[in-house]
Coordinates of C-alpha atoms in Angstrom, one line a residue:
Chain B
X7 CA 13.7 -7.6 16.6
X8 CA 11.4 -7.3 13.8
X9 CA 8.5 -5.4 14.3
X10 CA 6.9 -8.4 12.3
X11 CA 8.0 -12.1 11.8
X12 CA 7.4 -14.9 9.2
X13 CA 8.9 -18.3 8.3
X14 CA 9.6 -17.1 4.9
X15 CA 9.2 -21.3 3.7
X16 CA 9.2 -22.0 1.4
X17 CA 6.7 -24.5 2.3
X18 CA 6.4 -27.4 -0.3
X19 CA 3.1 -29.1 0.0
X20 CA 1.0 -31.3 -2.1
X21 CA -2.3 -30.8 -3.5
X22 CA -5.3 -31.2 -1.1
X23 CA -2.9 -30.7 1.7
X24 CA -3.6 -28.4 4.6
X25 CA -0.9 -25.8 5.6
X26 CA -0.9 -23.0 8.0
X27 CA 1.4 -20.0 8.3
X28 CA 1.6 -18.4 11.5
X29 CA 3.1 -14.7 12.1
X30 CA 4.1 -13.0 15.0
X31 CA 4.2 -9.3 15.9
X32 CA 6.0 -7.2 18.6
X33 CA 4.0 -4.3 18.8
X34 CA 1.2 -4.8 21.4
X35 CA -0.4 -1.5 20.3
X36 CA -1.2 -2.9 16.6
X37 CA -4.6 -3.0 16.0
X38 CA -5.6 -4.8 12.1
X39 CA -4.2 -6.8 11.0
X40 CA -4.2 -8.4 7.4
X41 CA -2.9 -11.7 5.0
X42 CA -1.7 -10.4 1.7
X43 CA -1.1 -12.6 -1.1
X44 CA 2.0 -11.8 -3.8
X45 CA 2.3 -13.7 -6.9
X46 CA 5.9 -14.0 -8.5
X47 CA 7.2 -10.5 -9.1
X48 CA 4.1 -8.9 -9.2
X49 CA 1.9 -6.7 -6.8
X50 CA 0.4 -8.0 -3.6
X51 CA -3.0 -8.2 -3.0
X52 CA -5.4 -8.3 -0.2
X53 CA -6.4 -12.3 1.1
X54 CA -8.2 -11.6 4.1
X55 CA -8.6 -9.2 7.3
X56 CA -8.2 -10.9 10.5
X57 CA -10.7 -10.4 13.2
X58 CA -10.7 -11.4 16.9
X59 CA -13.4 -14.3 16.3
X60 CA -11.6 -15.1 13.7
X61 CA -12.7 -15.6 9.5
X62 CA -13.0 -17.9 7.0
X63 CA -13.6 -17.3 3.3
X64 CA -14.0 -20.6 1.5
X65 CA -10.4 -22.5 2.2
X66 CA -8.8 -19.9 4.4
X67 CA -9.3 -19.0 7.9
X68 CA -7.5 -16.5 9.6
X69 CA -7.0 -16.4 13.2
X70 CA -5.8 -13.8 15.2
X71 CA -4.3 -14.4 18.7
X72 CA -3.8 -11.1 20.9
X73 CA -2.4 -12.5 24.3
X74 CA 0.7 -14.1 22.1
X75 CA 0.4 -11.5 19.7
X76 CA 0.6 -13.9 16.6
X77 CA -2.0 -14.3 13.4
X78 CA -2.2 -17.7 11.3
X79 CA -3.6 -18.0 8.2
X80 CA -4.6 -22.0 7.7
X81 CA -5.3 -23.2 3.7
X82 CA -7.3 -26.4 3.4
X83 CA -7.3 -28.6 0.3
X84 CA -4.0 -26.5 -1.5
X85 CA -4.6 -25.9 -4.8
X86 CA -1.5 -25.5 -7.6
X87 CA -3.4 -21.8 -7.5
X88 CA -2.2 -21.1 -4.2
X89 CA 1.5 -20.9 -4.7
X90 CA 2.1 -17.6 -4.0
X91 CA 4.0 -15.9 -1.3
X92 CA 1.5 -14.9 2.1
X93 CA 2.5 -11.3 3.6
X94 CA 1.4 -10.6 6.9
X95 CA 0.5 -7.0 7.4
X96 CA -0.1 -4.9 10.5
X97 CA -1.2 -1.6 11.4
X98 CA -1.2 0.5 14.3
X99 CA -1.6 4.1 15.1
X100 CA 1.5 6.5 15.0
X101 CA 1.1 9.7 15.6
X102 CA -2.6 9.7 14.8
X103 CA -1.7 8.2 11.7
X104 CA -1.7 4.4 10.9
X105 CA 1.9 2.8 10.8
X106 CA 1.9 0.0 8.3
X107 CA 4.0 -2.7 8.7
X108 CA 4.9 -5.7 6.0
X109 CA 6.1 -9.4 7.3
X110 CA 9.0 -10.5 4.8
X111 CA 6.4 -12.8 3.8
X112 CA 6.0 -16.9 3.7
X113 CA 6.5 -18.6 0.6
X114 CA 4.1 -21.7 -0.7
X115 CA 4.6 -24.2 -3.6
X116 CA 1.9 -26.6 -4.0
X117 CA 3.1 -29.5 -5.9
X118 CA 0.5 -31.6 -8.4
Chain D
X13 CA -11.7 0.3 -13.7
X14 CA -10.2 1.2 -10.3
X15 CA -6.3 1.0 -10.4
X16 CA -2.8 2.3 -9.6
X17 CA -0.5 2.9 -12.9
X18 CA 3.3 3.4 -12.3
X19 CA 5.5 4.2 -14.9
X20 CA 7.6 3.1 -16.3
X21 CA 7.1 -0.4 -15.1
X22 CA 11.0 -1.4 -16.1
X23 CA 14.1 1.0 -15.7
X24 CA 17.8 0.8 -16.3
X25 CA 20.1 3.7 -15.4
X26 CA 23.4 4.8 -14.0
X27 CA 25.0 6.1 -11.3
X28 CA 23.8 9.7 -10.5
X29 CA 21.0 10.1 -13.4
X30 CA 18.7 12.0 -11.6
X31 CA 15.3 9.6 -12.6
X32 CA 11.0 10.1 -11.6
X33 CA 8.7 7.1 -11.1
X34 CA 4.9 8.4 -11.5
X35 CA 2.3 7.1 -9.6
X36 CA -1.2 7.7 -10.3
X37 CA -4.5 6.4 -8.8
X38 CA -8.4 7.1 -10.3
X39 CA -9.7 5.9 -6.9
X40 CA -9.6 9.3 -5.2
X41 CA -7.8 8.4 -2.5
X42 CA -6.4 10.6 -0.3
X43 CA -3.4 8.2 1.1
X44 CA -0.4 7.2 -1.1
X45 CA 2.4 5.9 -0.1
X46 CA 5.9 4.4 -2.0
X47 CA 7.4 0.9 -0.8
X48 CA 10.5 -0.9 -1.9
X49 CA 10.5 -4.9 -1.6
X50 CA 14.2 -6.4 -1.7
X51 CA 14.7 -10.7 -1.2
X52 CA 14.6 -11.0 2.3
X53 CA 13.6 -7.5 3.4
X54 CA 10.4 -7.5 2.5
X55 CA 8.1 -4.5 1.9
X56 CA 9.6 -1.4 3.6
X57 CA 8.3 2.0 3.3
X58 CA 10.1 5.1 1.8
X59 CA 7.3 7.9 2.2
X60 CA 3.9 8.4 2.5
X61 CA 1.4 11.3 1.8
X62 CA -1.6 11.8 4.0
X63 CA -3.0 14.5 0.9
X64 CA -1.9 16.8 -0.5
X65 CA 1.0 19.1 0.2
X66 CA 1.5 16.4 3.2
X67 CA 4.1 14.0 3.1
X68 CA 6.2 12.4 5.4
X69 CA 9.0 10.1 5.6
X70 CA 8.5 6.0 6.3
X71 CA 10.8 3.9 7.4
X72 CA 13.7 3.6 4.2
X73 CA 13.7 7.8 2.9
X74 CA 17.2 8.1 2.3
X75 CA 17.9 8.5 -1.3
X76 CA 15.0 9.6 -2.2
X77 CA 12.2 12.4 -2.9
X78 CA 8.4 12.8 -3.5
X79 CA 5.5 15.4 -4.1
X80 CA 1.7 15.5 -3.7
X81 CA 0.8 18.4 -5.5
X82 CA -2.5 16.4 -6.8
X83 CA -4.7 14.0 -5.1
X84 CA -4.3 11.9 -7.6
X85 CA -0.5 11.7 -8.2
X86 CA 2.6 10.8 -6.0
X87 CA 6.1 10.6 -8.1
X88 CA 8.9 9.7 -6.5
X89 CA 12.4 11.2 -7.1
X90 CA 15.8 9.7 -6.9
X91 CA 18.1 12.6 -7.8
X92 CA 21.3 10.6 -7.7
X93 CA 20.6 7.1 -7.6
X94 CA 23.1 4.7 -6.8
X95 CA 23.3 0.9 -7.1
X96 CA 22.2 0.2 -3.7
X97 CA 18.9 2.2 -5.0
X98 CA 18.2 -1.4 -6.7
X99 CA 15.0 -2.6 -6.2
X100 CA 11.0 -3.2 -7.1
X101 CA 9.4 -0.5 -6.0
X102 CA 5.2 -0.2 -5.4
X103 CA 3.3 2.5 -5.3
X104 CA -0.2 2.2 -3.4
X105 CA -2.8 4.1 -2.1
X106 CA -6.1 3.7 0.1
X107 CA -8.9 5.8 0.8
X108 CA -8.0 6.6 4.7
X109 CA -6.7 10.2 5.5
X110 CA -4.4 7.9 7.5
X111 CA -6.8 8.1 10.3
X112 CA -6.3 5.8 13.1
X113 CA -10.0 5.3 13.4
X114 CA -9.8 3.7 9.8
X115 CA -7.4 0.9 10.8
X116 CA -9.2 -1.8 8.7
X117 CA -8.5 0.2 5.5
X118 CA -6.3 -1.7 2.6
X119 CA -3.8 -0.7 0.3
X120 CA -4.3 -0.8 -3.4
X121 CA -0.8 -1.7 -4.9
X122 CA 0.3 -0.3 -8.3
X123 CA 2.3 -2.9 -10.6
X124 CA 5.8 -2.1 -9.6
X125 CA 8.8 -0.9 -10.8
X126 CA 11.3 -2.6 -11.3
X127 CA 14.5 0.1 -11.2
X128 CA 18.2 -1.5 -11.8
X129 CA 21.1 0.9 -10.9
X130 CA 24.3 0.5 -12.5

């Protein structure tokens, strides 16, 4: 099993539409926990952190859920901007070192 | 401006032609790291460097070599590439020792490298 898990979509949505990706992770020592955003062929790029309480910047919130070890990351109001593909990322110590670990990623078209 | 350069961004070569992809970051960061992203693989790592003179293998090393003789640099090596050696590879740093107790720090990804064995 994969240390951690997306849908990789793609997910085909309209404009203004709402969409959430969830991701799952097996590790119950992992401790942050991040949503990266890759555009075609090009580097990815930090979205957001995820915190306990949960965040929101603008039209995303993340969500973090430790007791079924998933994160989501929910887009309100999609935007042809937003097609992209999400990465979930997770870290956790190793060795007194952090161990970071990419999702395969989820991919989004918004469609006008 | 605060970056990661990698060069060269677009590579063609043969079988066995020994070949170095420089990585470079102005940030001063002391952790660097190389990852290779294949369709359906995702990002896996290759080899990280906690500073310098310390490196250490991730989770993909086979194949493959690096050096941290500067802060600021981290090449990696292929000295016989073969075709399964395919990929786009990024180069990223962040400004963690690698600490556990920095846990919330990100990666800054260079461009990539986009390397085609033949």
């Amino acid at each position: 099993r994969k240390e951690v898990e997306q849908d990789p979509g793609p997910f085909n949505v309209p404009e203004g539409a709402t969409v959430a990706f969830n991701c799952t992770y097996s590790n119950s020592a992992s401790q942050s926990f991040f949503w990266y955003r890759q555009d075609c062929r090009k580097e990815p790029k930090l979205l957001m952190s995820v915190y306990s309480s949960g965040n929101e910047d603008g039209r995303f919130t993340a969500q973090l859920n430790r007791a079924s070890q998933y994160i989501s990351l929910l887009i309100r109001d999609s935007k042809l901007s937003d097609s992209a593909t999400y990465l979930c990322v997770v870290n956790r110590r190793s060795g007194g070192y952090q161990k970071v670990t990419f999702g395969t990623g989820t991919k989004l078209q918004v469609i006008p | 401006e605060a970056q990661v350069t990698q060069n060269p961004r677009y590579l063609i070569t043969v079988t066995g032609k020994k070949l170095t992809v420089t990585c470079s970051q102005n940030m001063n960061h002391e952790y660097m790291s190389w990852y290779r992203q294949d369709p359906g693989l995702g990002l896996r790592q290759i080899y990280y460097s906690m500073n310098v003179e310390v490196t250490d293998k991730g989770d993909v090393p086979e194949g493959y070599k690096v050096s941290r003789k500067e802060k600021r640099n981290f090449p990696l090596i292929l000295e016989s590439p073969s075709p399964n050696q395919t990929s786009l590879y990024f180069c990223a740093s962040n400004s963690s020792p690698g600490l556990a107790e920095n846990l919330q720090e990100t990666q800054y990804f260079g461009p990539g490298t986009r390397l085609l064995v033949l």
